[in-house]
Coordinates of C-alpha atoms in Angstrom, one line a residue:
M19 CA -9.0 14.5 -13.8
R20 CA -6.4 14.2 -11.1
I21 CA -6.4 11.1 -8.9
A22 CA -4.1 10.3 -5.8
M23 CA -3.2 6.8 -5.4
I24 CA -2.1 5.8 -1.8
T25 CA -0.9 2.3 -0.7
D26 CA 0.8 0.2 2.0
I27 CA 0.0 2.2 5.0
H28 CA 1.0 -0.6 7.4
S29 CA -0.6 0.7 10.5
N30 CA 1.4 4.2 10.3
I31 CA -1.2 6.7 11.2
F32 CA 1.3 9.5 11.2
A33 CA 2.5 9.0 7.7
L34 CA -1.2 8.5 6.5
E35 CA -2.3 11.9 8.3
A36 CA 0.5 13.7 6.7
V37 CA -0.3 12.3 3.2
L38 CA -3.9 13.0 3.4
K39 CA -3.2 16.6 4.3
D40 CA -0.8 16.8 1.5
I41 CA -3.4 15.5 -0.9
K42 CA -5.9 18.0 0.5
N43 CA -3.3 20.9 -0.5
K44 CA -2.8 19.4 -3.9
G45 CA -6.5 19.6 -4.8
V46 CA -7.0 16.4 -6.5
D47 CA -10.4 15.1 -7.5
C48 CA -10.5 11.8 -5.7
I49 CA -8.4 9.2 -3.8
Y50 CA -8.0 5.4 -4.0
C51 CA -6.2 3.0 -1.8
L52 CA -4.6 0.0 -3.0
G53 CA -4.5 -2.0 0.3
D54 CA -2.3 -3.2 3.2
L55 CA -3.5 -0.8 5.7
V56 CA -2.4 -3.0 8.5
G57 CA 0.8 -4.9 9.7
Y58 CA 4.3 -3.8 11.0
G59 CA 2.9 -0.9 12.9
P60 CA 1.0 -0.4 16.3
F61 CA -2.1 1.6 14.8
P62 CA -4.2 -0.8 12.8
N63 CA -7.5 0.5 14.0
E64 CA -6.6 4.0 13.9
V65 CA -5.6 3.7 10.1
I66 CA -8.6 1.8 9.2
H67 CA -10.9 4.2 11.2
L68 CA -9.4 7.2 9.1
I69 CA -9.6 5.4 5.7
R70 CA -13.5 4.6 6.5
E71 CA -14.2 8.0 7.9
R72 CA -13.0 9.6 4.5
N73 CA -14.8 6.9 2.7
I74 CA -11.7 6.2 0.5
P75 CA -12.5 3.3 -1.9
T76 CA -10.0 0.5 -1.1
V77 CA -8.5 -2.8 -2.5
Q78 CA -7.7 -5.6 -0.2
G79 CA -4.0 -6.2 0.3
N80 CA -2.5 -9.4 1.2
Y81 CA -1.9 -8.2 4.9
D82 CA -5.4 -7.0 5.1
Q83 CA -6.6 -10.6 4.0
S84 CA -4.3 -12.2 6.5
V85 CA -5.4 -10.0 9.5
G86 CA -9.1 -10.1 8.4
E87 CA -9.3 -13.9 7.9
E88 CA -6.7 -14.5 10.6
L89 CA -4.3 -16.5 8.4
F90 CA -1.0 -18.0 9.5
A91 CA 1.1 -16.1 6.9
C92 CA 0.8 -12.7 5.2
G93 CA 2.0 -14.2 1.9
C94 CA 5.1 -11.9 2.0
D95 CA 8.2 -13.1 0.1
Y96 CA 10.8 -13.0 3.1
K97 CA 14.5 -13.5 2.3
D98 CA 15.3 -15.7 5.2
D99 CA 14.0 -17.5 8.3
E100 CA 14.8 -14.5 10.5
S101 CA 12.7 -12.2 8.4
M102 CA 9.9 -14.6 8.3
A103 CA 9.9 -15.0 12.1
L104 CA 9.9 -11.2 12.6
G105 CA 7.1 -10.7 10.0
T106 CA 5.0 -13.6 11.6
K107 CA 5.3 -12.0 15.1
S108 CA 4.0 -8.8 13.5
L109 CA 1.1 -10.4 11.8
Y110 CA -0.1 -12.2 15.1
W111 CA 0.4 -8.9 17.0
T112 CA -1.9 -7.2 14.4
Q113 CA -4.4 -9.9 14.3
E114 CA -4.7 -9.9 18.2
N115 CA -4.8 -6.2 18.3
T116 CA -7.3 -5.4 15.4
T117 CA -11.1 -5.2 16.6
E118 CA -13.4 -7.8 15.1
E119 CA -15.5 -5.0 13.4
N120 CA -12.3 -3.9 11.5
K121 CA -11.3 -7.6 10.7
S122 CA -14.8 -8.0 9.2
W123 CA -14.4 -4.9 7.1
L124 CA -10.8 -5.9 5.9
R125 CA -12.4 -9.3 4.9
A126 CA -15.1 -7.5 2.8
L127 CA -12.7 -5.5 0.7
P128 CA -12.6 -6.3 -3.1
Q129 CA -9.7 -7.9 -4.8
R130 CA -9.8 -5.2 -7.4
I131 CA -11.5 -1.9 -8.4
E132 CA -12.3 -1.0 -12.2
L133 CA -12.7 2.5 -13.2
Q134 CA -13.5 4.3 -16.4
V135 CA -12.2 8.0 -16.5
K136 CA -12.0 10.0 -19.8
G137 CA -12.5 6.9 -21.9
R138 CA -9.8 5.0 -20.3
K139 CA -10.1 1.8 -18.4
I140 CA -8.2 1.7 -15.2
L141 CA -7.5 -1.4 -13.1
L142 CA -6.6 -1.1 -9.5
V143 CA -5.0 -4.0 -7.5
H144 CA -2.7 -4.6 -4.6
G145 CA -0.1 -7.0 -5.9
S146 CA -1.0 -7.9 -9.5
P147 CA -4.3 -9.1 -11.2
R148 CA -3.2 -12.6 -10.5
R149 CA -2.4 -12.5 -6.9
N150 CA -2.5 -9.9 -4.1
N151 CA 0.9 -10.9 -3.0
E152 CA 2.8 -11.0 -6.4
Y153 CA 5.6 -8.6 -6.6
L154 CA 5.7 -6.6 -9.7
Y155 CA 8.9 -4.5 -9.8
E156 CA 9.8 -2.0 -12.4
D157 CA 12.2 -4.5 -14.2
A158 CA 10.1 -7.6 -13.5
K159 CA 9.8 -10.0 -16.7
E160 CA 6.3 -10.7 -15.4
L161 CA 5.1 -7.3 -16.5
E162 CA 4.9 -8.5 -20.1
E163 CA 2.7 -11.5 -19.0
I164 CA 0.5 -9.1 -17.0
A165 CA 0.2 -6.6 -19.9
D166 CA -1.0 -9.4 -22.4
M167 CA -3.6 -10.4 -19.9
V168 CA -5.0 -7.3 -18.7
H169 CA -8.0 -5.7 -20.5
A170 CA -7.3 -2.2 -19.3
D171 CA -5.4 1.1 -20.4
I172 CA -3.9 1.8 -17.0
M173 CA -2.9 -0.6 -14.1
V174 CA -2.1 0.7 -10.7
C175 CA -0.5 -1.5 -8.0
G176 CA 1.4 -1.3 -4.8
H177 CA 2.9 -4.3 -2.6
T178 CA 6.6 -3.5 -3.5
H179 CA 6.7 -0.2 -1.7
K180 CA 8.9 1.0 -4.7
P181 CA 7.1 3.6 -6.8
F182 CA 7.4 3.6 -10.7
Y183 CA 5.6 4.4 -13.9
K184 CA 6.3 2.3 -17.0
K185 CA 4.5 1.6 -20.4
I186 CA 4.8 -1.9 -21.5
N187 CA 2.9 -3.4 -24.5
G188 CA 0.4 -0.6 -24.6
L189 CA -0.4 -0.9 -20.8
D190 CA 0.5 2.2 -18.4
V191 CA 1.8 0.3 -15.2
I192 CA 1.9 2.5 -12.1
N193 CA 3.1 1.4 -8.7
A194 CA 2.1 4.1 -6.0
G195 CA 5.0 3.3 -3.5
S196 CA 4.2 3.3 0.1
V197 CA 2.7 5.6 2.7
G198 CA 3.7 3.9 5.7
K199 CA 6.6 1.5 5.2
P200 CA 8.7 3.0 2.1
K201 CA 11.7 1.1 0.7
H202 CA 13.0 3.7 -1.5
G203 CA 15.9 4.6 0.7
N204 CA 14.6 7.4 2.7
P205 CA 11.9 7.6 5.3
N206 CA 9.5 9.9 3.7
A207 CA 6.0 8.7 2.6
T208 CA 5.4 8.4 -0.9
Y209 CA 2.0 8.4 -3.1
M210 CA 1.2 9.1 -6.6
I211 CA -1.0 11.7 -8.6
I212 CA -2.1 10.5 -12.0
G213 CA -3.6 13.0 -14.2
I214 CA -5.9 11.6 -17.0
E215 CA -6.9 13.3 -20.3
E216 CA -8.2 12.2 -23.3
S217 CA -5.0 12.4 -25.1
H218 CA -2.6 11.4 -22.5
I219 CA -1.7 10.6 -18.7
T220 CA 0.6 12.1 -16.3
T221 CA 2.1 10.6 -13.3
K222 CA 4.0 12.4 -10.4
I223 CA 5.6 10.6 -7.4
I224 CA 5.1 12.7 -4.2
E225 CA 7.3 12.4 -1.1
V226 CA 6.0 13.7 2.0
I227 CA 8.2 14.4 5.2
Y228 CA 6.5 13.4 8.5
D229 CA 7.5 12.6 11.9
Y230 CA 8.9 9.1 11.3
E231 CA 10.8 9.2 14.5
K232 CA 7.4 9.4 16.4
M233 CA 6.3 6.1 14.4
A234 CA 9.7 4.5 15.3
Q235 CA 9.3 5.1 19.0
A236 CA 5.7 3.9 18.9
I237 CA 6.9 0.6 17.4
E238 CA 9.7 0.4 20.1
D239 CA 7.1 1.0 22.7
S240 CA 4.8 -1.9 21.5
E241 CA 5.5 -5.8 21.3
I242 CA 6.2 -5.3 17.7
P243 CA 9.9 -6.4 16.9
N244 CA 12.1 -3.4 17.1
E245 CA 13.6 -4.3 13.7
F246 CA 10.6 -2.7 12.0
A247 CA 11.6 0.6 13.8
Q248 CA 14.8 0.7 12.2
K249 CA 13.3 0.1 8.7
I250 CA 10.9 3.0 9.2
R251 CA 13.9 5.1 10.1
K252 CA 15.9 4.2 7.0
G253 CA 13.3 3.6 4.4
I254 CA 14.6 0.1 3.7
S255 CA 13.0 -3.4 3.2

């Protein structure tokens, strides 16, 4: 069984289209999305439409919740006041430019998805099982706490935009990276393919080249802060 995990698309329709094309060429069995379809980019409705059109099961991300419920903050951990101001402007733009139908759909997304594959229990979340905006980095001490509380064999998450695979206290922890706003140091979109057999699992981080300059220009042509265009070009946080 081969499963493609995508996450953190952030209104980047060009990256999403490229990733879905790559996934089709890889011949996987199914696709799941770990949330944050919207925010930071100018194509929230286009991204939601494509995910809905493909019937891809999707977890609610913190940005999805904040846009769907029209909250005042996205739940992001900004480093300084300037970053917070930029993020807030992006959030409000997204709220104003996402259709009411799509906001309703975002509100209805589940906080988690639980699967059973080849006798293994798989938990899909956006940030963590505790909060959709909790950052679980590869070296986070919180991973041990999570491993002790999760009743699953595999947990797949996103939110940090940095892919990794790590086994801790018997739990396979996988972060699928980011399709639309990568932070691994280059602009390529990332997703994860997980192979699940009775005896073992395999993970492969896939990088997909796409026209990131087209996306950056689209941001600059919108009312979203230009700073996010530069982040797209550089693949940084």
